Each structure stands twice: as structure tokens, then as C-alpha cells.
Tab-separated table of C-alpha atoms in Angstrom:
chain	number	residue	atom	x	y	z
A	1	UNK	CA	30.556	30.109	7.885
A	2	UNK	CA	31.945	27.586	5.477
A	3	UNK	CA	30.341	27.093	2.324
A	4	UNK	CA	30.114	23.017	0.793
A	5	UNK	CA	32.002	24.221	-2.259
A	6	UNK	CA	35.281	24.887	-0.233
A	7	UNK	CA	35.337	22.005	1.835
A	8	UNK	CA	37.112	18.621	1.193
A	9	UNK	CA	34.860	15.762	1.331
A	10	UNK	CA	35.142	11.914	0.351
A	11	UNK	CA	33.261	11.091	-2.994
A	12	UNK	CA	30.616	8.206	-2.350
A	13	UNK	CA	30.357	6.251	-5.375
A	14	UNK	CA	26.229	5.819	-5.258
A	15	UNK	CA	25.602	4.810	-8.306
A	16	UNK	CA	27.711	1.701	-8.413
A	17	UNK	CA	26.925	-1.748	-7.416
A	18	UNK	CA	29.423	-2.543	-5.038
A	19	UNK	CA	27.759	0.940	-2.846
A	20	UNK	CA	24.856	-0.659	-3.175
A	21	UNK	CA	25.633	-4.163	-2.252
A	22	UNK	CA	27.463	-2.998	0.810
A	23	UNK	CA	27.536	0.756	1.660
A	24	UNK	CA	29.434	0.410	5.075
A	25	UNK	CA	33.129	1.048	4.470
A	26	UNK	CA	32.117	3.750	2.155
A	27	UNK	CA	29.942	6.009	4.829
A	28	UNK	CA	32.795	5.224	7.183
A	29	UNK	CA	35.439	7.044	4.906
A	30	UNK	CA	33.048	9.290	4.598
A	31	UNK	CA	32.536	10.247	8.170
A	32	UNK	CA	35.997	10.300	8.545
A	33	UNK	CA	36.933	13.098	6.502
A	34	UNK	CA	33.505	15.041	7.442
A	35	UNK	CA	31.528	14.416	10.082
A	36	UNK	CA	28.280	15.156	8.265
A	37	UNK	CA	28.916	15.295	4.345
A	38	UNK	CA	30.374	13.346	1.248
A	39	UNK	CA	29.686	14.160	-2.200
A	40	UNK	CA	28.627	11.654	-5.254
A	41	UNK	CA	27.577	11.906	-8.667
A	42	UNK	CA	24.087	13.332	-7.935
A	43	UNK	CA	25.475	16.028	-5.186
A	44	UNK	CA	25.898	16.194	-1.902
A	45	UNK	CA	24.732	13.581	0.412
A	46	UNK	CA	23.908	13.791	4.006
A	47	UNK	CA	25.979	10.471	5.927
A	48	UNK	CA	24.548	11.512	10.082
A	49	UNK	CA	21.219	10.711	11.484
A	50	UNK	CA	20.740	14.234	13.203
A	51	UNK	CA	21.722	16.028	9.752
A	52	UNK	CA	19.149	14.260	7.882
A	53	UNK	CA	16.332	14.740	10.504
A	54	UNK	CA	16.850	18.065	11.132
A	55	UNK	CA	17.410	19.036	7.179
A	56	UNK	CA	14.254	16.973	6.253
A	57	UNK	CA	12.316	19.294	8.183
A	58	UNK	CA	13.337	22.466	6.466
A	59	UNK	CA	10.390	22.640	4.296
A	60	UNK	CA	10.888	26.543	3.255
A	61	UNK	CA	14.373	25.643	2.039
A	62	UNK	CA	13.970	22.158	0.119
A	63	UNK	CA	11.704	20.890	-3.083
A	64	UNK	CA	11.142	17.358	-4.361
A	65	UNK	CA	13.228	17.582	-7.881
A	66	UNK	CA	10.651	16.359	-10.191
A	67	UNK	CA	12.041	19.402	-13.017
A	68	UNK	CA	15.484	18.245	-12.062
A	69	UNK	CA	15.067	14.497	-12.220
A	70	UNK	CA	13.119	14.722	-15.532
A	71	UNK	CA	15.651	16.393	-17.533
A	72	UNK	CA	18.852	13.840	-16.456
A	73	UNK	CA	16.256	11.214	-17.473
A	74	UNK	CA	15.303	13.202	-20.709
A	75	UNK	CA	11.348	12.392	-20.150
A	76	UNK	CA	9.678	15.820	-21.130
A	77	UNK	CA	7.152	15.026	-23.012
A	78	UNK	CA	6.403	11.553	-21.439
A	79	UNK	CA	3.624	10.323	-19.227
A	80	UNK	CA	5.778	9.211	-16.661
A	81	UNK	CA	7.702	12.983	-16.860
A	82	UNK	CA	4.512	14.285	-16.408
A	83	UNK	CA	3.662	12.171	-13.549
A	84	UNK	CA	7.170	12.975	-11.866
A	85	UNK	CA	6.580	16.727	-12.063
A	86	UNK	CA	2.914	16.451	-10.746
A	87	UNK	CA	2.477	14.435	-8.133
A	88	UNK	CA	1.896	15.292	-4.911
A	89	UNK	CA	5.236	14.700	-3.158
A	90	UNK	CA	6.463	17.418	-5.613
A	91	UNK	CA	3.623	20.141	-5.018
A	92	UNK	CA	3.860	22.230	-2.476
A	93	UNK	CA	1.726	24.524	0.447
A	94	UNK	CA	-2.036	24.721	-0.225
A	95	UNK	CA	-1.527	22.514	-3.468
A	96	UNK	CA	0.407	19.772	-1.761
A	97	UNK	CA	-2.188	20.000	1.659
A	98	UNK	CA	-5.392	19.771	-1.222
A	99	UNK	CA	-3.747	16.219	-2.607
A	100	UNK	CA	-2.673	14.880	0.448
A	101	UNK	CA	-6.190	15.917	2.359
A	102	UNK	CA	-7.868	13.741	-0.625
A	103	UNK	CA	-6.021	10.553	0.644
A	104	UNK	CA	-4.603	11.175	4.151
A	105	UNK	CA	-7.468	9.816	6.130
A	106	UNK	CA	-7.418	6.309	4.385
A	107	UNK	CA	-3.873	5.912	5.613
A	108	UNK	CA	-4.698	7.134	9.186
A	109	UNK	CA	-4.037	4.679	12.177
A	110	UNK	CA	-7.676	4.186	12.663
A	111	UNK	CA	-8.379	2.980	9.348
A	112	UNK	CA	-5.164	1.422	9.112
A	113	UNK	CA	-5.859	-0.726	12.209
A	114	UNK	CA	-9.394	-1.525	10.468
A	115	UNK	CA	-7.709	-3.223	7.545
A	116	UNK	CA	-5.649	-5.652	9.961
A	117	UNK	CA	-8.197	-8.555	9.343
A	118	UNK	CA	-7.555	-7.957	5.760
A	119	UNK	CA	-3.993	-8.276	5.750
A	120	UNK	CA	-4.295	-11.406	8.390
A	121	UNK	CA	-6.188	-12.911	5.341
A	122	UNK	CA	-4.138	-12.166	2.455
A	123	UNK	CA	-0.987	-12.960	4.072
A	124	UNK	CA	-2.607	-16.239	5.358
A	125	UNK	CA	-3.977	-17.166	1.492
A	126	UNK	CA	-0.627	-16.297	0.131
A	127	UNK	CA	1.209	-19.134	2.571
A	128	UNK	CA	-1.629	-21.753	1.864
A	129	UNK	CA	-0.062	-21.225	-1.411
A	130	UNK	CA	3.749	-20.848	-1.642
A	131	UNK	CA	4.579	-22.368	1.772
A	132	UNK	CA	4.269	-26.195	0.693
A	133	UNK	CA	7.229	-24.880	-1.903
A	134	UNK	CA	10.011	-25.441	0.558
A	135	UNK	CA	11.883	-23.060	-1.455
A	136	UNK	CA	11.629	-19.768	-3.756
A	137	UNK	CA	12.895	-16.512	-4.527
A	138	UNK	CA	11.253	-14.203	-1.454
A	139	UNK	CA	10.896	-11.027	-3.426
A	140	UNK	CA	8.289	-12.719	-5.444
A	141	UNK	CA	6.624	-14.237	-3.031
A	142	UNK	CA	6.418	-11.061	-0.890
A	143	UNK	CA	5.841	-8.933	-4.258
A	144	UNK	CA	2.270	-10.532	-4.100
A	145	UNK	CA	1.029	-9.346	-0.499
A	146	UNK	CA	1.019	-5.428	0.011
A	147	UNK	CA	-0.780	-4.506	-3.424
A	148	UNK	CA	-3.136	-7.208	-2.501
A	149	UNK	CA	-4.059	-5.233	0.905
A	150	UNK	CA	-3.779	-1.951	-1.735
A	151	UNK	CA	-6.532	-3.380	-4.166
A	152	UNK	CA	-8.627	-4.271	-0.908
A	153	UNK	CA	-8.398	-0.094	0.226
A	154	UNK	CA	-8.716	1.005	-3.740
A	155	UNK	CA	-11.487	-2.066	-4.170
A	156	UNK	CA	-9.846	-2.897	-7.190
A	157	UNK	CA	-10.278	-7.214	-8.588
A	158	UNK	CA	-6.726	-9.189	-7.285
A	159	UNK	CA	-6.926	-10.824	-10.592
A	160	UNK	CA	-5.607	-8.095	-12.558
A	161	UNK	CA	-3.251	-7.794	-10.964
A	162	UNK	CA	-1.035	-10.668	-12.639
A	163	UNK	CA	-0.990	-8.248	-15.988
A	164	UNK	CA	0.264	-5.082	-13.911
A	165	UNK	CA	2.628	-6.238	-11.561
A	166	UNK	CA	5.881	-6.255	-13.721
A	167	UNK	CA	5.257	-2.632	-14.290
A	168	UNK	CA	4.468	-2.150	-10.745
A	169	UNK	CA	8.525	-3.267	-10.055
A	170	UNK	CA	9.273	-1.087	-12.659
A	171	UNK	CA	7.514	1.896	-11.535
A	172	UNK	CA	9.222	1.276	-8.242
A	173	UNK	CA	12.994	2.197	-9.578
A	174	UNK	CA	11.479	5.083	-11.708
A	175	UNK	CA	13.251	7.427	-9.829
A	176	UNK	CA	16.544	5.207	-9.284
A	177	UNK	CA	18.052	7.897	-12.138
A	178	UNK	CA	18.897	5.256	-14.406
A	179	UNK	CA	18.583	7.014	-17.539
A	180	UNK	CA	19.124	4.161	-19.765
A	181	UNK	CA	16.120	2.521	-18.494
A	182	UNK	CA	13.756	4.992	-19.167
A	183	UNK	CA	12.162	3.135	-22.172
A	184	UNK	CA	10.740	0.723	-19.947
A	185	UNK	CA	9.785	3.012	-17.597
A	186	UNK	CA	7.586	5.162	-20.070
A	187	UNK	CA	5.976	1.420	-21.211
A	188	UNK	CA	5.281	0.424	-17.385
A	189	UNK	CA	3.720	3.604	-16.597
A	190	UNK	CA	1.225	3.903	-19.587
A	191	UNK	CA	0.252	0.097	-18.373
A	192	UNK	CA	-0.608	1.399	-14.973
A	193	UNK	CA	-2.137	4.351	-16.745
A	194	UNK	CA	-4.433	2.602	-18.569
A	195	UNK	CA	-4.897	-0.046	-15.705
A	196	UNK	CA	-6.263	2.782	-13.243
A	197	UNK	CA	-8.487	4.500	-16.444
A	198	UNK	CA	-10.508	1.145	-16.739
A	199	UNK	CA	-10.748	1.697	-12.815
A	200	UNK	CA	-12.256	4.706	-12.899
A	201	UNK	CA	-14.688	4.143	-15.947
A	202	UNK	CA	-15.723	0.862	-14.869
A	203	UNK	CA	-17.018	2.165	-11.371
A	204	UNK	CA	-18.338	5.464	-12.873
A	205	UNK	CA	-19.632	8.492	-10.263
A	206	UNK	CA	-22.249	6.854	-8.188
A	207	UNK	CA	-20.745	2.954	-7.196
A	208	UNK	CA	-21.408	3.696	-3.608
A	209	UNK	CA	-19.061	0.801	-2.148
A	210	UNK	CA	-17.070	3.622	-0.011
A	211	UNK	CA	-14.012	2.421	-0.402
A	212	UNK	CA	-10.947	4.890	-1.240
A	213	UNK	CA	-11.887	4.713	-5.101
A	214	UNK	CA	-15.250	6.284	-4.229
A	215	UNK	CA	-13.758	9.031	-2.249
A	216	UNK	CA	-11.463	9.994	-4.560
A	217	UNK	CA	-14.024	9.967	-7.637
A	218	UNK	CA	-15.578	11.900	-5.618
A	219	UNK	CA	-13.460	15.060	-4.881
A	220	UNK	CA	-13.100	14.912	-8.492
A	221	UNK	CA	-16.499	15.125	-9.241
A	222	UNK	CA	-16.424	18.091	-6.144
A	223	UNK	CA	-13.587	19.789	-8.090
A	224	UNK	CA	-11.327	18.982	-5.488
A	225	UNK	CA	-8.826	16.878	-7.818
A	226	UNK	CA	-8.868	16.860	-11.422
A	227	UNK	CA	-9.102	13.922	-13.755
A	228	UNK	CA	-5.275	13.867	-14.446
A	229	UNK	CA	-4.430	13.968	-10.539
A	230	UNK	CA	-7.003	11.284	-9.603
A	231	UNK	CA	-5.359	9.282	-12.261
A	232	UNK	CA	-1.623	10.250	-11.137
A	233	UNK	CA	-2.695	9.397	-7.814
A	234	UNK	CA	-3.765	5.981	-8.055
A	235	UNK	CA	-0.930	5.424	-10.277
A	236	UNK	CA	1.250	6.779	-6.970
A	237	UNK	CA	-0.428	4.506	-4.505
A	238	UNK	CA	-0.714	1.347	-6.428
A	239	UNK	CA	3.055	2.013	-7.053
A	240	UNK	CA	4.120	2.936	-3.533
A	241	UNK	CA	1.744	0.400	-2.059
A	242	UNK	CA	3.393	-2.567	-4.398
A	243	UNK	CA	6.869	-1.241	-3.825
A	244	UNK	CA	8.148	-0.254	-0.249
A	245	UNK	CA	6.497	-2.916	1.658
A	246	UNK	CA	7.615	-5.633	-0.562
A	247	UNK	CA	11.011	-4.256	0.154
A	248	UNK	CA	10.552	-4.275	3.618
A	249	UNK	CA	10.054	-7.626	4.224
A	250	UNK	CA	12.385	-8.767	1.546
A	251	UNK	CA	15.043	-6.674	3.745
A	252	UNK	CA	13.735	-8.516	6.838
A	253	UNK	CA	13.846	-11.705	5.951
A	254	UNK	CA	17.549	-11.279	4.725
A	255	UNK	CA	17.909	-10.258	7.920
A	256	UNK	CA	16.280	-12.884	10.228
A	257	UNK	CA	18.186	-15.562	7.748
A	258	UNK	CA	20.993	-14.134	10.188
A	259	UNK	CA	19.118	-14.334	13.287
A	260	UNK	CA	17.132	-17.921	13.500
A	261	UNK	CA	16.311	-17.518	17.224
A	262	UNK	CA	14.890	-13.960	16.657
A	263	UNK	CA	12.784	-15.296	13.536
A	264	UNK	CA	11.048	-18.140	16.169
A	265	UNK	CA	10.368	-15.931	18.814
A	266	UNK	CA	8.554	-14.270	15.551
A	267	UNK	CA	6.264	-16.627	15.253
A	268	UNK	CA	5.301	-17.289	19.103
A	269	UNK	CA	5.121	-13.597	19.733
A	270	UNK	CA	2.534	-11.531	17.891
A	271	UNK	CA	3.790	-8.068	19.516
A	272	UNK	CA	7.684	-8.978	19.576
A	273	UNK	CA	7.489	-8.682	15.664
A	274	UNK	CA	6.711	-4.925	16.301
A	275	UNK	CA	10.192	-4.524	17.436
A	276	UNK	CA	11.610	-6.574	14.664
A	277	UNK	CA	10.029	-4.099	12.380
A	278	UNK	CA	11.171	-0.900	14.257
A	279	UNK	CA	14.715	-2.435	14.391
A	280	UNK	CA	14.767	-3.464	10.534
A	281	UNK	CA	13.443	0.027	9.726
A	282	UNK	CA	16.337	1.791	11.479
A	283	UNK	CA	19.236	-1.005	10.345
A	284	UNK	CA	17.642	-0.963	6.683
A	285	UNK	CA	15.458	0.265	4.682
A	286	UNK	CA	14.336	0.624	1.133
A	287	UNK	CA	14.034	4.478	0.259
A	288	UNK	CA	16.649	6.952	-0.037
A	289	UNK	CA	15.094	10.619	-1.708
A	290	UNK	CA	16.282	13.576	-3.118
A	291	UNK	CA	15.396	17.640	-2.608
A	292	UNK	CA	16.864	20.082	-4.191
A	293	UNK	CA	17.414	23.666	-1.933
A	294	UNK	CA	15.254	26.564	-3.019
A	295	UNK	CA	17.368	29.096	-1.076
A	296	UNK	CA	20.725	29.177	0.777
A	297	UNK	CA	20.942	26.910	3.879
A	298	UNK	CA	22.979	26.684	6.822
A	299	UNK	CA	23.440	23.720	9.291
A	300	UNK	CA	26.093	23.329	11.055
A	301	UNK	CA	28.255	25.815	10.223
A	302	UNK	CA	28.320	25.078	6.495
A	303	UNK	CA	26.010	26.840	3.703
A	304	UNK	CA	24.340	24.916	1.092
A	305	UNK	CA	23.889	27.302	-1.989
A	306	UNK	CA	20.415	27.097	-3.645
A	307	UNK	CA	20.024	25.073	-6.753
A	308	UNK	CA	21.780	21.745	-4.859
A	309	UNK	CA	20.700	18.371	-5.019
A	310	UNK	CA	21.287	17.085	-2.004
A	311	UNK	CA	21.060	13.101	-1.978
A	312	UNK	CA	18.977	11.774	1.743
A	313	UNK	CA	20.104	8.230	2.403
A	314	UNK	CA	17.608	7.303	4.750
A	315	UNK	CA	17.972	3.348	4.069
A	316	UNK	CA	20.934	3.880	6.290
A	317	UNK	CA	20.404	6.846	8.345
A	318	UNK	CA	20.243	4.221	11.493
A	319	UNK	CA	23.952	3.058	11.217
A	320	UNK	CA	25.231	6.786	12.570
A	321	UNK	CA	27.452	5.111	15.247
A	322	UNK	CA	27.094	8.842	16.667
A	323	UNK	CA	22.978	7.617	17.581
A	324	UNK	CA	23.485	4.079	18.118
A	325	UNK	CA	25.854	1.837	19.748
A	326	UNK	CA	26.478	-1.053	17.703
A	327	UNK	CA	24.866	0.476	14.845
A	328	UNK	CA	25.057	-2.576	13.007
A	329	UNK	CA	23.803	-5.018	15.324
A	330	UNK	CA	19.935	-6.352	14.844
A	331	UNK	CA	18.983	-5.654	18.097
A	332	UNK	CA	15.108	-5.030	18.297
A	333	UNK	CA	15.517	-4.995	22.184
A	334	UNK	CA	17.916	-1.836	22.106
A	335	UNK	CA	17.309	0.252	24.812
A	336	UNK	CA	17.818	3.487	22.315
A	337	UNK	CA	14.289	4.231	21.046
A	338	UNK	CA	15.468	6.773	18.315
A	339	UNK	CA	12.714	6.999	15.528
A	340	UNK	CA	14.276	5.678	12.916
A	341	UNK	CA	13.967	8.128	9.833
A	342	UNK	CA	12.831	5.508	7.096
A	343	UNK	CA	9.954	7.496	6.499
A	344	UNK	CA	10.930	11.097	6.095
A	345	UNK	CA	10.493	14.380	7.846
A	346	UNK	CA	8.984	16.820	6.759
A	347	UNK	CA	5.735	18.115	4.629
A	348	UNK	CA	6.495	15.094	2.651
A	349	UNK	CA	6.521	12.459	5.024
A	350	UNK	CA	6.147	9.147	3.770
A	351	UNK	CA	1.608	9.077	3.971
A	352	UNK	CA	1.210	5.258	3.830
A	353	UNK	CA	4.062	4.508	7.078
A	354	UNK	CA	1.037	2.859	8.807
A	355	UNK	CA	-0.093	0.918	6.603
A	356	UNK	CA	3.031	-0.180	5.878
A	357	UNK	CA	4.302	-0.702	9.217
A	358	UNK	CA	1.431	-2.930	10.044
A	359	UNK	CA	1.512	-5.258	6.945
A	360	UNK	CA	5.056	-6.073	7.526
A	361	UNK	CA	4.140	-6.734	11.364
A	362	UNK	CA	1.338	-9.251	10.326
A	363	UNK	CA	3.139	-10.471	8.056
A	364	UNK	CA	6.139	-11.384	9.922
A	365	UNK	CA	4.272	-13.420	12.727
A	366	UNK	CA	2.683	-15.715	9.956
A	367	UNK	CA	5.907	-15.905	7.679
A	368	UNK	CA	7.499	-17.004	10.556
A	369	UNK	CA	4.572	-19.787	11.772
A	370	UNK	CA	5.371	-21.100	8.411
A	371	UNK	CA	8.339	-20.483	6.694
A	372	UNK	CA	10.811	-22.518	9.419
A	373	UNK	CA	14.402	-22.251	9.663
A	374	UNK	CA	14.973	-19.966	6.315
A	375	UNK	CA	18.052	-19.734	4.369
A	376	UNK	CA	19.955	-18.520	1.630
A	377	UNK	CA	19.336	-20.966	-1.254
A	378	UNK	CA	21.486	-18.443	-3.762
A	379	UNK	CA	23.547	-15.014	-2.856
A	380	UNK	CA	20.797	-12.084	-2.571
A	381	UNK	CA	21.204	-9.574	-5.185
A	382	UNK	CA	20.902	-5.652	-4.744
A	383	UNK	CA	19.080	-2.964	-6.266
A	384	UNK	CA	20.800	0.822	-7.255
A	385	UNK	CA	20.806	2.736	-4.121
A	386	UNK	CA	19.719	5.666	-4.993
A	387	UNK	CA	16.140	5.907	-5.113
A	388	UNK	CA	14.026	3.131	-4.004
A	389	UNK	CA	16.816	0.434	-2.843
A	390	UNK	CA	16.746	-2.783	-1.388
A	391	UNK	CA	16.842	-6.684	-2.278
A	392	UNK	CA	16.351	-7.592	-5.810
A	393	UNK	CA	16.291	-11.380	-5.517
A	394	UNK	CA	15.874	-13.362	-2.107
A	395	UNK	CA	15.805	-17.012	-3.011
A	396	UNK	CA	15.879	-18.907	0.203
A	397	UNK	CA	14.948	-22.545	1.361
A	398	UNK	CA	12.822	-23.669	4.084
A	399	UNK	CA	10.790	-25.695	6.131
A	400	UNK	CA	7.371	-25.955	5.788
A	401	UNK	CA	5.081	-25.836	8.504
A	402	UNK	CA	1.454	-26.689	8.613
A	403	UNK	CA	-1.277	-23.953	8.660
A	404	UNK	CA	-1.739	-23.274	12.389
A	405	UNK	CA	-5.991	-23.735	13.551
A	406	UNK	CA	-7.838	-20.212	13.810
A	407	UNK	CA	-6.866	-19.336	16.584
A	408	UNK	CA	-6.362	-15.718	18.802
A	409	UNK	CA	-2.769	-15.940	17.480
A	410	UNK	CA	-4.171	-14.986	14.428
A	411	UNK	CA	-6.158	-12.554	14.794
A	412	UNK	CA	-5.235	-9.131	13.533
A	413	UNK	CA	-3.100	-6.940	16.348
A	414	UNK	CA	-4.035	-3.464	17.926
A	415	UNK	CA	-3.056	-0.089	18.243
């Protein structure tokens, strides 16, 4: 056995922007020099597909970092430290099942596939809207659509959310480790904060609408959450629900700028735009996490002392050229159906991947009906990688198309 300390292995400058703008020749070196490992500034990060998905799953060995990321950010004593040492992708065993049982079922396929109609119509209001632009900057058009389909599941007014949404994009890099921005964070997430306490008073214990607000109001009122974690949890899915769909599509529009005949057979095939999905999920995709290992690992012949950070790029765990041929090809008609890891493994496996799966699908047959022959009206712009990554500014120019009639095309797919 080999342990990581002794072995030579090519430093992966994550925190910079030219990593994050274009991580390819990097992760090449990398893989070069080990077929499996590279360090950075945070600690050691996984570069291979099968390392990643089989590490994930270690769920004895490996904790979320909330202590960890709190003190490089020097927020003890802050809401938002608070909130990153409390929520429920840092608890663990009964304590983590008890959170995650209070939401789970909202974000199950059934339900999921119930709110189609919802996202059909959101999606559909948004183009009445922005499509007759002819041009824009995509993020902020596509910053407007998943927290809309969020406030439908909370049953929360659209019209706040105008005042929140700024701190919704910055509650989305909270954990990029940016420790200079942590001001702004604290600011953004006593806006949410106070956004979801109005929430809560202003439906009280009895509103009976049964939407996900009621249910979790009431395992409070059961004793099944308490008033802080009802609050951190809304805070959570507001910010999650805002924040890695948006990316999503901002990701695959960047890409199908590249691909025109893919984006029209978008718009005149309904269940092709599955594929497209699947495909941008594996080629890119917006979150990379952290764990840190509670106890000596092994994998692979090397041990991983406990106590390391260990950095998961899973925006790029599809580009293993070990996995895929042509790894960075957009190919949604690959014959390898690998699963692409966007979402996790593990205990902590990413709970809304339905929903968000299935707004980026609807949305990318109407985007498409409307939004003809897209380009790049300016160079996009990139986030930090680590963290929550993706495209910071989209603007692109158009075509726009006419609102298609009601028709079956538009009604919301199956599952």
C-alpha cells in the first residue's frame, strides 16, 4: 500500500480562472502523471470517473465539511456558518434520514412527473416574454424559470421573488470557498432568512393548501423538524432549486450554440431532448463537492489518511477518456449509457435530480421552438470551479419564433 502523501502528483490549479474557463489540458497532465489523483489548493482531487463513483459511495469513510469549510471562510458565528454546519447534506445516519424523509417524497418521480404541466407553463410564460428580445444574456433569462417551478412546490407568490433573487445567485457560490466574499454571502443569506420567516408566519399551522410548505410546517408542529431546520431547509431548497438548474441550461445552451442541427431536432422532438440532457449532464455540469475522510481509506492501492479534504469534480467526471470514447464530443446518441455522476453517490445524493432533470427537458423543447438559430452575442464568462460551477454570463442572439398553437407538442412529457 502506498499512502497519497508519498506519491508524486500534478498540482491542479482549481481555484484560478483559467481552470475554470477550460479545465481540459489541466486533468490531462493530471492523468498523466497519476492515473487517478492530482492535488490543488483545497487537497486532493479525484480526476477518473470510476474513482469518484466508487469513493462517493463510501459513506462510513467520508463527511460533508461544513466545520471545515466554515473556518477557511471565518463564518462562526454567522447565519450562513450556521446554516453550512446544519443542514442536511452535512448530518448524518438517523439525523440525516429524519431531514431528508421530511422532503424526499416531494422530489420523488411521481410527484415530479405531476408538476410537468407546471413547468410547461412557466417555461411557456417566460418565452411570451423574453423571446420577442432577439437577444439577451441567457443566465438571466434562465435564472427566472426553476425557482418559479420551486415557488409552485413551496406555494410561495412569484412576485417576491424579484427582491430575493440576487441573493439566490449569491447563495449559490456560498460554498465556492471564496473567502473574500463572505460579506455578501452573510447579507444574501439573512435576505433569504427573513424571506422564508414571512413564509412561514404568513401561512401559520393550519393553511391546508397541501403543498410542500404545509408538510413541512407540519413535521414541525409533529416535532419532527425544529423551527431552525424548517427554516434552514427552505433556505436549502429555494437555493438549490434557483441554482443548479439555471446552470444546467445555461451549460446547454452554450453547448447547442455549437451544435445548431442538434438544437432543431430539439424543438421537433419532445423525447430527443432527454438525451440532450443525459449527454450535457455527463459532458458538463454545474456542481463539484467536497468530503472530508473520517477514517483511513484505501482505493486502489493508495491510503487516504483521515482528516483529508478530498475535492469531487463531478462537473467533469464524464470526460474520463478511460469511460468514454470521445469524451469530449456532444454526442447524446452515444451508444455508452454510463450514468453520468452529476448528481452524486452516496447518502447524499443530489434529492431534487428529478426535478431537475425534467425542467431542463421541458425546457429545452420550448427554448428551442423559440429561440432559433442561437449564438454567441459576447464571449461566455465562467464561474470558480470549485463548488457550484458553470456559466456566469451567456449573452447570445437569436431568432424569434412565434408561440406555437396548444398543441400535444406541448403538453408536459412522461415517465
Amino acid at each position: 500500500m502506498t499512502r497519497i502523501e508519498e506519491l508524486a502528483l500534478y498540482h491542479l490549479p482549481v481555484e484560478t480562472a483559467d481552470f475554470a474557463n477550460d479545465p481540459d489540458p489541466w486533468l490531462a497532465r493530471a492523468r498523466a502523471q497519476h492515473p487517478w489523483l492530482a492535488t490543488s489548493a483545497i487537497g486532493p482531487v479525484l480526476t477518473s470517473y470510476r474513482a469518484i463513483d466508487e469513493i462517493m459511495r463510501m459513506d462510513d469513510a467520508l463527511e460533508m465539511p461544513g466545520r471545515e469549510i466554515v473556518d477557511i471562510m471565518g463564518a462562526r458565528g454567522t447565519g450562513w456558518g450556521d446554516f453550512a454546519q446544519e443542514m442536511m447534506l452535512v448530518r448524518h445516519g438517523a439525523d440525516h434520514q429524519r431531514l431528508r424523509s421530511s422532503v424526499s417524497a416531494a422530489f420523488g418521480p411521481g410527484n415530479v412527473k405531476r408538476m410537468r404541466p407546471v413547468m410547461v407553463a412557466t417555461i411557456s410564460a417566460l418565452l411570451d416574454e423574453w423571446a420577442p428580445k432577439g437577444r439577451f444574456d441567457f443566465t438571466e433569462f434562465a435564472a427566472n424559470f426553476p425557482v418559479r417551478v420551486m415557488f409552485a412546490l413551496i406555494g410561495g407568490d412569484v412576485a417576491r421573488l424579484p427582491a430575493i433573487i440576487s441573493s439566490l445567485e449569491v447563495q449559490g457560490t456560498s460554498f465556492n470557498m471564496i473567502v473574500e466574499d463572505m460579506p455578501r454571502i452573510e447579507a444574501a443569506y439573512q435576505v433569504l432568512w427573513r424571506f422564508v420567516d414571512d413564509l412561514i408566519a404568513e401561512r401559520g399551522p393550519d393553511a391546508g393548501r397541501g403543498d410542500l410548505l404545509d408538510d413541512l410546517i407540519a413535521a414541525q408542529t409533529r416535532g419532527d423538524l425544529t423551527a431552525k431546520e424548517l427554516r434552514q431547509m427552505l433556505v436549502f431548497l429555494f437555493g438549490a432549486g434557483y441554482d443548479t438548474s439555471k446552470n444546467l441550461l445555461t451549460l446547454l445552451m452554450d453547448s447547442m450554440i455549437a451544435h445548431p442541427a442538434i438544437w432543431q431536432r430539439c424543438a421537433q422532438d419532445r423525447e430527443y431532448c432527454r438525451k440532450v440532457v443525459r449527454e450535457q449532464l455527463r459532458l458538463t455540469s454545474p456542481s463539484n463537492t467536497y468530503r472530508v475522510t473520517t477514517r483511513d481509506l484505501t482505493w486502489e492501492g493508495v491510503t487516504i489518511p483521515a482528516g483529508t479534504m478530498l475535492l469531487f469534480p463531478l462537473g467533469i467526471s464524464g470526460r474520463d477518456p478511460e469511460l468514454f470514447s470521445r469524451p469530449l464530443a456532444f454526442d447524446p446518441d452515444r451508444a455508452d449509457r454510463t450514468a453520468p455522476l452529476a448528481f452524486g453517490r452516496g447518502m447524499h445524493i443530489c434529492l431534487g435530480q428529478f426535478l431537475a432533470q425534467a425542467n431542463v427537458e421541458e425546457a429545452t423543447h420550448l427554448i428551442a421552438r423559440r429561440l432559433t438559430n442561437p449564438r454567441h452575442d459576447a464571449p461566455p464568462t465562467w464561474r470558480s470551479f470549485c463548488g457550484v460551477w458553470g456559466i456566469k454570463s451567456l449573452p447570445i442572439a437569436f431568432d424569434p419564433a412565434p408561440s406555437p398553437a396548444p398543441d400535444r407538442a406541448l403538453e408536459p412529457a412522461g415517465r
